[in-house]
Coordinates of C-alpha atoms and ligand atoms in Angstrom, one line a residue:
M1 CA 48.1 -9.3 -16.5
N2 CA 44.4 -8.9 -16.8
S3 CA 43.1 -5.4 -16.2
P4 CA 41.5 -5.1 -12.7
T5 CA 38.0 -3.7 -12.4
I6 CA 38.9 -0.1 -12.5
T7 CA 36.0 2.3 -12.7
P8 CA 36.4 5.3 -15.0
Q9 CA 35.8 7.6 -12.0
V10 CA 38.9 6.2 -10.3
R11 CA 41.0 6.0 -13.4
S12 CA 40.5 9.7 -14.0
N13 CA 41.7 10.5 -10.5
P14 CA 45.3 9.4 -10.3
S15 CA 46.2 11.3 -7.1
P16 CA 46.6 8.9 -4.2
K17 CA 44.3 9.5 -1.2
R18 CA 45.0 7.9 2.1
L19 CA 42.8 6.8 5.0
R20 CA 42.1 9.6 7.5
S21 CA 44.6 8.1 9.9
Q22 CA 48.2 7.0 9.2
D23 CA 47.8 4.1 11.6
L24 CA 45.4 1.3 12.6
V25 CA 45.8 1.3 16.3
S26 CA 42.1 1.2 17.1
T27 CA 39.1 0.4 14.9
T28 CA 38.1 4.0 15.5
D29 CA 41.1 5.2 13.5
L30 CA 38.9 4.2 10.5
A31 CA 35.9 6.4 9.7
P32 CA 32.7 4.3 9.2
R33 CA 33.0 4.7 5.4
E34 CA 36.6 3.5 5.6
V35 CA 35.6 0.4 7.4
Q36 CA 33.2 -0.4 4.5
A37 CA 36.0 0.5 2.1
V38 CA 38.4 -2.1 3.7
L39 CA 35.7 -4.8 3.3
E40 CA 35.1 -3.8 -0.3
L41 CA 38.8 -3.8 -1.2
A42 CA 39.3 -7.1 0.7
S43 CA 36.5 -8.6 -1.4
L44 CA 38.1 -7.4 -4.6
M45 CA 41.5 -8.7 -3.5
K46 CA 40.1 -12.1 -2.6
A47 CA 38.4 -12.3 -6.0
R48 CA 41.4 -11.1 -8.1
P49 CA 44.6 -11.8 -6.1
D50 CA 46.7 -11.8 -9.3
D51 CA 45.8 -8.1 -10.0
F52 CA 47.6 -7.2 -6.8
R53 CA 50.7 -9.4 -6.9
S54 CA 53.1 -6.4 -7.2
A55 CA 51.0 -3.8 -5.4
L56 CA 53.4 -3.5 -2.6
A57 CA 56.6 -4.4 -4.4
G58 CA 59.6 -2.9 -2.7
K59 CA 57.7 -2.4 0.6
Q60 CA 58.9 -3.9 3.9
L61 CA 56.8 -4.8 7.0
V62 CA 58.2 -5.6 10.4
M63 CA 56.3 -7.4 13.2
F64 CA 57.1 -7.3 16.9
F65 CA 55.0 -9.8 18.9
E66 CA 55.1 -9.9 22.7
K67 CA 52.5 -12.7 22.7
P68 CA 52.3 -16.0 20.6
S69 CA 50.4 -16.1 17.3
L70 CA 49.6 -18.5 14.5
R71 CA 47.0 -16.7 12.4
T72 CA 48.0 -13.1 12.7
R73 CA 51.7 -13.7 12.0
L74 CA 51.1 -16.0 9.1
T75 CA 48.3 -13.9 7.5
F76 CA 50.5 -10.8 7.6
E77 CA 53.4 -12.8 6.1
A78 CA 51.4 -14.5 3.5
G79 CA 49.5 -11.3 2.7
M80 CA 52.6 -9.2 2.3
A81 CA 54.2 -11.9 0.1
G82 CA 51.0 -12.0 -2.0
L83 CA 51.4 -8.2 -2.6
G84 CA 55.0 -8.5 -3.6
G85 CA 56.4 -7.1 -0.4
V86 CA 58.5 -8.6 2.3
S87 CA 58.0 -9.1 6.0
F88 CA 60.3 -9.6 9.0
F89 CA 59.2 -11.2 12.3
V90 CA 60.7 -10.3 15.7
D91 CA 59.9 -12.6 18.6
Q92 CA 59.3 -10.2 21.4
T93 CA 57.9 -12.8 23.9
Q94 CA 61.0 -12.8 26.1
S95 CA 61.0 -9.0 27.0
R96 CA 58.4 -6.3 26.4
L97 CA 59.0 -3.5 23.9
G98 CA 60.6 -0.5 25.5
E99 CA 62.5 -2.6 28.1
R100 CA 65.8 -2.7 26.2
E101 CA 65.6 0.7 24.7
R102 CA 63.1 3.5 24.5
L103 CA 60.1 3.0 22.2
S104 CA 60.9 6.3 20.6
D105 CA 64.4 5.1 19.7
I106 CA 63.0 1.8 18.3
A107 CA 60.5 3.9 16.2
H108 CA 63.2 6.1 14.8
N109 CA 65.3 3.1 13.8
L110 CA 62.5 1.2 12.2
E111 CA 61.3 4.2 10.1
R112 CA 64.7 4.3 8.5
W113 CA 64.5 0.6 7.3
V114 CA 60.9 -0.5 6.7
N115 CA 57.5 0.9 5.6
V116 CA 55.1 -0.4 8.2
I117 CA 55.2 -1.7 11.8
V118 CA 52.8 -4.4 13.1
L119 CA 52.7 -4.9 16.9
R120 CA 51.1 -7.4 19.2
T121 CA 51.5 -6.2 22.8
F122 CA 50.2 -6.6 26.3
S123 CA 49.6 -2.9 26.8
H124 CA 47.6 -1.0 24.2
A125 CA 49.6 2.1 25.2
T126 CA 52.7 0.6 23.7
I127 CA 51.0 0.6 20.3
E128 CA 49.6 4.1 20.7
K129 CA 53.1 5.4 21.7
M130 CA 54.8 3.6 18.8
A131 CA 52.2 5.2 16.4
E132 CA 52.9 8.6 18.0
Y133 CA 56.7 8.3 17.6
A134 CA 57.0 6.5 14.2
S135 CA 56.7 8.4 11.0
I136 CA 55.5 5.2 9.2
P137 CA 52.1 3.4 9.7
V138 CA 51.6 1.3 12.8
V139 CA 49.1 -1.6 12.9
N140 CA 47.6 -3.2 16.0
A141 CA 47.9 -7.0 15.7
L142 CA 46.2 -7.4 19.1
S143 CA 46.6 -5.5 22.4
D144 CA 44.9 -6.0 25.8
L145 CA 42.3 -3.5 24.6
E146 CA 41.6 -4.2 20.9
H147 CA 42.1 -6.6 18.0
P148 CA 40.9 -4.5 15.0
C149 CA 42.1 -6.8 12.2
Q150 CA 40.2 -9.7 13.7
A151 CA 36.9 -7.9 13.9
L152 CA 37.3 -6.5 10.4
A153 CA 37.9 -10.0 9.2
D154 CA 34.9 -11.3 11.1
Y155 CA 32.5 -8.7 9.5
F156 CA 34.1 -9.6 6.2
T157 CA 33.2 -13.2 6.9
L158 CA 29.6 -12.3 7.7
Q159 CA 29.4 -10.1 4.5
E160 CA 30.6 -13.1 2.4
H161 CA 28.4 -15.6 4.2
F162 CA 25.1 -13.7 4.3
G163 CA 25.7 -11.1 1.5
R164 CA 25.2 -8.3 3.9
V165 CA 26.2 -6.9 7.4
N166 CA 23.3 -4.8 8.1
N167 CA 20.0 -6.3 9.2
L168 CA 22.1 -9.0 11.0
T169 CA 22.5 -9.5 14.7
L170 CA 25.7 -11.0 16.2
A171 CA 25.7 -12.3 19.7
Y172 CA 29.1 -12.3 21.5
V173 CA 29.0 -14.6 24.5
G174 CA 31.8 -14.7 27.2
D175 CA 34.5 -12.3 28.3
G176 CA 34.2 -8.6 27.4
N177 CA 37.8 -8.6 26.1
N178 CA 39.8 -7.2 23.2
V179 CA 38.0 -9.1 20.6
A180 CA 34.6 -8.1 22.0
H181 CA 35.7 -4.5 22.0
S182 CA 36.8 -4.5 18.3
L183 CA 33.5 -6.3 17.4
L184 CA 31.5 -3.6 19.1
L185 CA 33.4 -0.8 17.3
T186 CA 33.3 -2.5 13.9
C187 CA 29.6 -3.3 14.3
A188 CA 29.0 0.3 15.2
A189 CA 30.8 1.6 12.2
L190 CA 28.9 -0.8 9.9
G191 CA 25.5 0.1 11.3
S192 CA 24.9 -3.5 12.3
S193 CA 23.5 -5.0 15.4
I194 CA 25.3 -6.7 18.3
R195 CA 24.5 -8.2 21.7
V196 CA 27.3 -8.8 24.2
A197 CA 26.5 -11.2 27.1
T198 CA 29.1 -11.4 29.9
P199 CA 29.1 -12.3 33.6
A200 CA 29.0 -9.3 36.0
G201 CA 32.4 -7.8 36.3
Y202 CA 33.6 -9.0 32.8
E203 CA 31.6 -6.5 30.8
P204 CA 33.4 -4.7 27.9
D205 CA 35.3 -1.5 28.8
A206 CA 32.9 1.3 29.5
Q207 CA 34.8 3.8 27.4
I208 CA 34.8 1.5 24.4
V209 CA 31.0 0.9 24.8
A210 CA 30.4 4.6 25.0
H211 CA 32.5 5.2 21.9
A212 CA 30.6 2.4 20.0
R213 CA 27.3 4.0 21.1
E214 CA 28.4 7.4 19.8
I215 CA 29.3 5.9 16.4
A216 CA 26.0 3.9 16.4
E217 CA 24.1 7.2 16.7
E218 CA 25.6 8.2 13.4
T219 CA 25.3 4.8 11.6
G220 CA 22.0 3.4 13.1
A221 CA 23.8 0.4 14.7
S222 CA 22.3 -1.3 17.6
I223 CA 24.3 -2.2 20.7
T224 CA 23.0 -4.2 23.6
L225 CA 24.8 -5.4 26.7
L226 CA 23.3 -8.2 28.8
A227 CA 24.2 -11.0 31.2
D228 CA 22.0 -13.9 30.0
P229 CA 23.6 -15.9 27.2
Q230 CA 20.3 -17.5 26.1
E231 CA 18.6 -14.1 25.8
A232 CA 21.6 -12.8 23.9
V233 CA 21.6 -15.5 21.3
S234 CA 17.8 -15.7 20.8
G235 CA 17.1 -15.4 17.1
V236 CA 20.5 -14.1 16.1
N237 CA 22.4 -14.7 12.9
A238 CA 25.8 -15.3 14.4
V239 CA 27.0 -16.6 17.8
Y240 CA 30.6 -15.6 18.6
T241 CA 32.8 -16.6 21.5
D242 CA 36.4 -16.3 22.5
A243 CA 38.8 -17.6 25.1
W244 CA 37.7 -17.2 28.7
V245 CA 41.3 -16.6 29.7
S246 CA 43.0 -14.2 27.3
M247 CA 46.8 -13.9 26.9
G248 CA 47.9 -12.0 30.0
D249 CA 45.0 -13.1 32.2
E250 CA 46.5 -16.4 33.2
A251 CA 46.6 -15.6 36.9
E252 CA 42.8 -15.6 36.9
T253 CA 42.5 -19.0 35.1
E254 CA 40.9 -21.0 38.0
L255 CA 38.3 -18.3 38.8
R256 CA 37.4 -17.7 35.2
E257 CA 37.1 -21.4 34.3
K258 CA 34.3 -21.7 36.9
L259 CA 32.6 -18.4 36.3
F260 CA 32.3 -18.6 32.6
V261 CA 30.7 -22.2 32.4
P262 CA 27.2 -20.8 31.8
Y263 CA 28.6 -18.9 28.8
R264 CA 29.9 -22.1 27.0
V265 CA 28.6 -22.3 23.5
D266 CA 27.1 -25.8 23.1
E267 CA 24.4 -27.2 20.9
D268 CA 21.7 -26.2 23.4
L269 CA 22.8 -22.6 23.3
M270 CA 23.1 -22.6 19.5
A271 CA 19.5 -24.0 19.3
H272 CA 18.3 -20.5 20.5
A273 CA 19.8 -18.8 17.5
A274 CA 18.2 -18.5 14.1
P275 CA 18.1 -21.8 12.2
D276 CA 20.7 -20.6 9.7
A277 CA 22.9 -18.9 12.3
V278 CA 26.7 -19.4 12.1
F279 CA 29.2 -20.0 14.9
M280 CA 32.2 -17.8 15.1
H281 CA 35.5 -17.8 17.0
C282 CA 38.7 -15.8 16.4
L283 CA 40.7 -18.9 17.4
P284 CA 42.7 -20.4 19.1
A285 CA 39.7 -22.3 20.6
H286 CA 39.8 -24.0 23.9
R287 CA 37.6 -27.0 23.1
G288 CA 35.4 -28.1 26.0
Q289 CA 35.6 -24.7 27.6
E290 CA 34.1 -21.8 25.7
V291 CA 32.9 -24.0 22.9
T292 CA 32.1 -27.7 22.5
D293 CA 33.6 -29.9 19.7
A294 CA 30.0 -30.5 18.4
V295 CA 29.6 -26.8 17.7
I296 CA 33.0 -25.8 16.4
D297 CA 33.1 -28.8 14.1
S298 CA 29.5 -28.4 12.9
P299 CA 28.5 -27.2 9.4
R300 CA 27.4 -24.0 11.1
S301 CA 31.0 -23.1 12.1
V302 CA 32.7 -20.5 10.0
V303 CA 35.9 -20.3 12.1
F304 CA 38.2 -21.2 9.2
D305 CA 36.5 -18.7 6.9
Q306 CA 37.3 -16.1 9.6
A307 CA 40.9 -17.3 9.6
E308 CA 41.1 -17.0 5.8
A309 CA 39.5 -13.6 5.9
R310 CA 42.3 -12.3 8.1
M311 CA 44.6 -12.5 5.1
H312 CA 42.3 -10.7 2.6
V313 CA 41.4 -8.0 5.1
Q314 CA 45.0 -7.3 6.2
K315 CA 46.1 -7.1 2.6
A316 CA 43.4 -4.5 2.0
I317 CA 44.5 -2.6 5.2
L318 CA 48.2 -2.7 4.2
L319 CA 47.4 -1.5 0.7
L320 CA 45.2 1.4 1.9
L321 CA 47.8 2.4 4.6
L322 CA 50.8 2.2 2.3
E323 CA 49.4 3.3 -1.0
G324 CA 46.1 5.0 -0.3
E325 CA 43.4 5.1 -3.0
S326 CA 45.2 5.4 -6.3
R327 CA 44.1 4.8 -9.9
R328 CA 45.0 1.2 -9.3
F329 CA 42.7 0.6 -6.5
P330 CA 39.0 1.1 -7.1
V331 CA 37.8 1.9 -3.6
R332 CA 35.2 4.6 -4.3
S333 CA 33.7 4.8 -0.9
V334 CA 36.9 5.7 1.0
H335 CA 36.4 9.4 0.4
A336 CA 32.9 9.5 -0.9
Ligands
LIG401 N1 42.9 -14.9 16.1 C1 44.2 -14.6 16.2 O1 44.6 -13.5 16.4 O2 45.0 -15.7 16.2 P1 46.5 -15.8 16.6 O3 46.6 -15.5 18.1 O4 47.0 -17.2 16.3 O5 47.3 -14.7 15.8
LIG402 N1 41.2 -12.6 23.5 C1 42.2 -13.5 23.0 C2 42.3 -13.4 21.5 C3 43.4 -14.3 20.9 C4 43.5 -14.2 19.4 C5 43.5 -13.1 23.7 O1 43.8 -11.9 23.8 O2 44.3 -13.9 24.1

């Protein structure tokens, strides 16, 4: 095996150091410098996957998903396999976690068998409670409130595409949902700039926005909420949209499909962005609704880079949560 790019500084400090939180329930579990560290480690792991093939040998991950998934499930499975670990998937779409037995009892079973729990739930509180009860790390794979792995992968994609995340502006256009929340918090941690344009009544959660603004005070990030999609995308480097009807919001489909029409990302809207702006979407896309084929299939679209990034970023998250910073992993900024 080739020697990974280990810095002498890290080599001389063999004691493992972990992230400040045992879990990744919210993006805010990561300190701003830890968000940067995840992106740095993901970049190294993408460049040198062979150096990490046995990094999590003997470790086991379990996923419980109350909602469907393509990307999240498969990137955790492929990522864990790429690190030498194993993963188990439990389809939880027929009943919610906690219905058959108490969450605390589930937690105390799982911690005897596996090393990390990954949850996709309706209620964010389910993930918070599991993290409270379980003695092993818990990772949010999407809740009604946040999608932290997604936004970390999205900023990783921007970093790879533009070579930087600061001095960039991302415009998120559409529903102020879980993905918008995690983008706000990740942008804040990275000191970047975001504009979020939503119809009245669909703004991002006020507490999330307040928290993002608090972090922004520390990092110099810029956060702007507005209603006009054209104003939001004017001159930006990235235009991002997501489903108008998130999983769990299906009862509002008819209303939302009318209300969100002015927020559709089409070529006219993209024309207001910077000439080299990229189009982003977490996927799955609802073509003809929040985005047109012409935009998502255009050379400006980086949606499959985002999907690939999920795997690199989640590998980095798993490594940091399960192993911490050790002599094998040169992530100097974690505890700088
Ligand atoms: N973006 C995302 O989380 O995709 P899945 O719902 O397919 O996991
Ligand atoms: N906001 C969407 C994201 C899907 C990955 C949802 O929650 O359904």
